[in-house]
mmCIF file of C-alpha atoms in Angstrom:
data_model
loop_
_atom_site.group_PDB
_atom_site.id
_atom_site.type_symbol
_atom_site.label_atom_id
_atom_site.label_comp_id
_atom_site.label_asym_id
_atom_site.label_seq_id
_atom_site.Cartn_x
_atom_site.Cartn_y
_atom_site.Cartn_z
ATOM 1 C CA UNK A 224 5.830 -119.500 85.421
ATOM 2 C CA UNK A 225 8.154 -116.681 83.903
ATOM 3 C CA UNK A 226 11.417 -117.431 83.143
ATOM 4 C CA UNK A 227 14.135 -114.665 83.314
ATOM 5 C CA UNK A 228 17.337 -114.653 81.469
ATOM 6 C CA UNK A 229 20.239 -112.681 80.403
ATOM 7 C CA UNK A 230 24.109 -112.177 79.375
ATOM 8 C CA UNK A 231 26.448 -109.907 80.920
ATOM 9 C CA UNK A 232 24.918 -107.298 78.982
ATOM 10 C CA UNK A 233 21.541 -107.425 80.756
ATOM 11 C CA UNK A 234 23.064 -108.619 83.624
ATOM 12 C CA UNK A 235 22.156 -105.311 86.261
ATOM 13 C CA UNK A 236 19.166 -104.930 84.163
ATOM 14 C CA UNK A 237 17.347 -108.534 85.028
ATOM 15 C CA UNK A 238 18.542 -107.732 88.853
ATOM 16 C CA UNK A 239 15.997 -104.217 88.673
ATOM 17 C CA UNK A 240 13.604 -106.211 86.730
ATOM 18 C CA UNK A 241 14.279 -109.239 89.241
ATOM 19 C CA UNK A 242 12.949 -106.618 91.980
ATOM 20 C CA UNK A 243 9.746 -105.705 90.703
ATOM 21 C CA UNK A 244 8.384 -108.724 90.048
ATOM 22 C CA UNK A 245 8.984 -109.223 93.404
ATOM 23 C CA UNK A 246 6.820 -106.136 94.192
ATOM 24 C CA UNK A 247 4.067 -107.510 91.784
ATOM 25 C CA UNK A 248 4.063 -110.626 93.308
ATOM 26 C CA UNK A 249 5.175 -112.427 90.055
ATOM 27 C CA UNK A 250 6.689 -115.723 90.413
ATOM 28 C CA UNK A 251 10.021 -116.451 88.274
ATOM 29 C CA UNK A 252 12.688 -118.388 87.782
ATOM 30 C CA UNK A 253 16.103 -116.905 86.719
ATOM 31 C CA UNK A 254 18.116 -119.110 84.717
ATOM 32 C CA UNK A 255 20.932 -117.112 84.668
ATOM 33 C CA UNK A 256 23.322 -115.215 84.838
ATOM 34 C CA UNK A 257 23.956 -116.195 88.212
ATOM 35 C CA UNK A 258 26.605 -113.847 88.475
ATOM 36 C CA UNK A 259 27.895 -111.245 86.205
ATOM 37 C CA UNK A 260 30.772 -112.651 83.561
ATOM 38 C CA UNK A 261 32.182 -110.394 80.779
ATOM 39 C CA UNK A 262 33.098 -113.630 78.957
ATOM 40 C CA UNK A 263 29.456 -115.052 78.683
ATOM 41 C CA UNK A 264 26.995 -115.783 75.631
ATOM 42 C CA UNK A 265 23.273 -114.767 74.952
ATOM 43 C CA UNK A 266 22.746 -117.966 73.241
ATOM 44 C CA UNK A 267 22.657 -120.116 76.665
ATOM 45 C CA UNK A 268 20.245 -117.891 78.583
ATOM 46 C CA UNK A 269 18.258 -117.441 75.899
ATOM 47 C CA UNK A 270 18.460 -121.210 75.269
ATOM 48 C CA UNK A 271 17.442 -121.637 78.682
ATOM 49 C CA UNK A 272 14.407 -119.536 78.624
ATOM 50 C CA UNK A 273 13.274 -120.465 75.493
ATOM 51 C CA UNK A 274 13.571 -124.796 76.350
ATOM 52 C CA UNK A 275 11.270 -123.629 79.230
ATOM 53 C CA UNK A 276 8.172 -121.491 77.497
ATOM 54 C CA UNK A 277 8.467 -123.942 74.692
ATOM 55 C CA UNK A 278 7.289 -126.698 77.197
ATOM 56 C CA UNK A 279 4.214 -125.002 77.852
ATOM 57 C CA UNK A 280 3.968 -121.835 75.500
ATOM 58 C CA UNK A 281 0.577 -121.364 76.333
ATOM 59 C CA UNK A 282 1.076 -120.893 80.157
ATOM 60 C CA UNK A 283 4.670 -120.053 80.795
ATOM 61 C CA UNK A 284 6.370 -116.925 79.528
ATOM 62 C CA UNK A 285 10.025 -115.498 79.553
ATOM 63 C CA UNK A 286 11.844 -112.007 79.863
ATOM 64 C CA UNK A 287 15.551 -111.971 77.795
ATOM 65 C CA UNK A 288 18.005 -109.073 78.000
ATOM 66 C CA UNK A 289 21.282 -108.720 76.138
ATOM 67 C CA UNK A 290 23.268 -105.573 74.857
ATOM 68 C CA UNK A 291 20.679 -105.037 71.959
ATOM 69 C CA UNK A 292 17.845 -107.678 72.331
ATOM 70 C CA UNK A 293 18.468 -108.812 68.855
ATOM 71 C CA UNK A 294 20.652 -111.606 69.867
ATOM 72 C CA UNK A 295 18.334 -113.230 72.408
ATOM 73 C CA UNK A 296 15.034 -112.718 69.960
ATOM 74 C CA UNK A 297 16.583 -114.222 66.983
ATOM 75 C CA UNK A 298 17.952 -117.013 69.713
ATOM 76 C CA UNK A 299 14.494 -117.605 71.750
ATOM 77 C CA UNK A 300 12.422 -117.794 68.043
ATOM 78 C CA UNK A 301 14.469 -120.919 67.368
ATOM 79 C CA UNK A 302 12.419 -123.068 69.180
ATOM 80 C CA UNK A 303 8.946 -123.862 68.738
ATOM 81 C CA UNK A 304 5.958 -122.288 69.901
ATOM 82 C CA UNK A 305 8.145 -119.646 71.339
ATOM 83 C CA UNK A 306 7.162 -116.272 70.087
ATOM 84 C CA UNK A 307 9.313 -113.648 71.035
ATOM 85 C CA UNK A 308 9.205 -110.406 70.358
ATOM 86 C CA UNK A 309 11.795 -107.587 70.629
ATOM 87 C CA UNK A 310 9.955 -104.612 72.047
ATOM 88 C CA UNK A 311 10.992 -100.416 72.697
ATOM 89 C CA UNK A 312 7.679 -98.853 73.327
ATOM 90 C CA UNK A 313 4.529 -99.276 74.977
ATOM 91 C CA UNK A 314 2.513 -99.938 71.762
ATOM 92 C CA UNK A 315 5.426 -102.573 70.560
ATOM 93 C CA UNK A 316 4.157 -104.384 74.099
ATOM 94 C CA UNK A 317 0.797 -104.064 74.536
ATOM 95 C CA UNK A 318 0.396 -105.328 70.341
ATOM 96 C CA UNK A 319 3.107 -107.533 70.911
ATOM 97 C CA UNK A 320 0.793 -109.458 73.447
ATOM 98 C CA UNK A 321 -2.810 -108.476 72.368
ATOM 99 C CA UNK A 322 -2.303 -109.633 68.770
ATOM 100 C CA UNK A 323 0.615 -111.780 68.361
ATOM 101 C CA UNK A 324 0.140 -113.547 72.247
ATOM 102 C CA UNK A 325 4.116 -113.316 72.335
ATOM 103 C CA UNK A 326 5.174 -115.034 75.177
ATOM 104 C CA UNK A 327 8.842 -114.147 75.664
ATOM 105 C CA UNK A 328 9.509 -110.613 76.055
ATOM 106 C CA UNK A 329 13.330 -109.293 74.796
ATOM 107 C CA UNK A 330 14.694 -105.995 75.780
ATOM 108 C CA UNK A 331 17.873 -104.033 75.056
ATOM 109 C CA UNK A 332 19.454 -103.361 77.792
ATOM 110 C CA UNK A 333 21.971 -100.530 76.541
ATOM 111 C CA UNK A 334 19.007 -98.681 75.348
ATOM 112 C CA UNK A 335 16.584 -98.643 78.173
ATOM 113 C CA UNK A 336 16.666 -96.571 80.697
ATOM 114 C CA UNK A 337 15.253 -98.135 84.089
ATOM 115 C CA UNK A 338 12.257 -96.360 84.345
ATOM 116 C CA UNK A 339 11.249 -97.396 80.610
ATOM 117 C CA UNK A 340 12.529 -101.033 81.128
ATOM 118 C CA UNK A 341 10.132 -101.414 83.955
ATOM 119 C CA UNK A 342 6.801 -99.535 82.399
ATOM 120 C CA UNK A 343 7.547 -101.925 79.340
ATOM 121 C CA UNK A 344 7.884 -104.901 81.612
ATOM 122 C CA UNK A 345 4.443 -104.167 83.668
ATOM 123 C CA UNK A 346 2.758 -103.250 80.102
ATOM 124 C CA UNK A 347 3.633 -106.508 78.384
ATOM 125 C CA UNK A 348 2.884 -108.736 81.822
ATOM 126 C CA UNK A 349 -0.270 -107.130 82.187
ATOM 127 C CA UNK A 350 -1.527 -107.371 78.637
ATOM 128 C CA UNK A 351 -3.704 -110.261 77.474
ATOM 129 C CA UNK A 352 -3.634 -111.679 74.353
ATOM 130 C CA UNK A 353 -7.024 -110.800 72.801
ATOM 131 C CA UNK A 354 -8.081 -114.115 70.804
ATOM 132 C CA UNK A 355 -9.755 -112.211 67.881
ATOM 133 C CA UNK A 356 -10.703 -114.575 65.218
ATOM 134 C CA UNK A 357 -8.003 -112.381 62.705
ATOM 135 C CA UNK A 358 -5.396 -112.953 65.392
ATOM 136 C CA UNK A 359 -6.165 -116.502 66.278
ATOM 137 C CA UNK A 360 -6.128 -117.013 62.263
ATOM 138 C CA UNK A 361 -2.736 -115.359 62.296
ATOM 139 C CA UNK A 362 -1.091 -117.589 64.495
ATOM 140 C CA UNK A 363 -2.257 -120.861 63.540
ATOM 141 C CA UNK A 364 -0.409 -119.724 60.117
ATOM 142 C CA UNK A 365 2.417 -118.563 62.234
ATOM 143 C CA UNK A 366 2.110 -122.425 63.581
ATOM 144 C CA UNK A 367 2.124 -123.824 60.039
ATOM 145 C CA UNK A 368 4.952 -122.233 58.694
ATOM 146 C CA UNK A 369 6.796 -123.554 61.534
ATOM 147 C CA UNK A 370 5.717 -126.964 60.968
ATOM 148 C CA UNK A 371 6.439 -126.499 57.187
ATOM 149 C CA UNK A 372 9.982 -125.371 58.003
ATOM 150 C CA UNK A 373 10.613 -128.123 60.773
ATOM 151 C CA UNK A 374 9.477 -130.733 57.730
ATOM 152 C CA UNK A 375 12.326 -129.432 55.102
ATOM 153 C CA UNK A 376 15.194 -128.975 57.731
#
């Protein structure tokens, strides 16, 4: 499943992105917004999304859009075995997903035009991760450290 998210900020860009995954035949769930409220936080759909691919990281992935993307990255990589990854350009997707098997994608949505929103979107949903030894070793120290730093908190 893919789980979609934003704030007011990425409001009207989750709705375009809403409608092509429609068009690729991508099931989703959108946990919000509902509606578009100047007086809402990135924190709680990013919470959302991020509760959800945590459940099943391995399967399940998410989309996040705020003003900049920093707020829901630094949000979604709270919680464990999410691995979220802010992306601009087609490289920053396609490695974001080949090498580092991200599995919530976070956009800015004041920087992104439509046209680049949705090529980065398709790139990063069509990518698979590749499962190179050198990646795979990667991540299961990615995995560590979060274990260490769950331990000491």
């Amino acid at each position: 499943m893919l789980y979609i998210g934003s704030d007011h900020g990425g409001f009207q860009k989750k709705e375009e992105i809403k409608k092509l995954l429609q068009e690729m035949g991508v099931e989703f769930t959108d946990v919000g917004n509902a509606v578009y409220d100047p007086d809402d936080d990135y924190p709680d759909f990013a919470r959302k999304v991020a509760e959800a691919v945590s459940k099943n990281p391995d399967q399940d992935r998410g989309i996040l859009l705020c003003r900049s993307g920093v707020g829901v990255d630094v949000a979604a990589n709270k919680y464990p075995n999410v691995r979220s990854s802010l992306i601009a350009t087609d490289e920053m997707a396609r490695f974001s997903r080949l090498h580092d098997n991200a599995n919530v994608l976070s956009l800015a949505a004041d920087y992104l035009t439509e046209r680049e929103t949705f090529h980065l979107v398709k790139t990063w949903l069509q990518t698979p991760f590749s499962g190179e030894e050198r990646h795979m070793r990667r991540l299961k120290k990615l995995d560590e450290i979060e274990k260490a730093a769950q331990k000491s908190a």
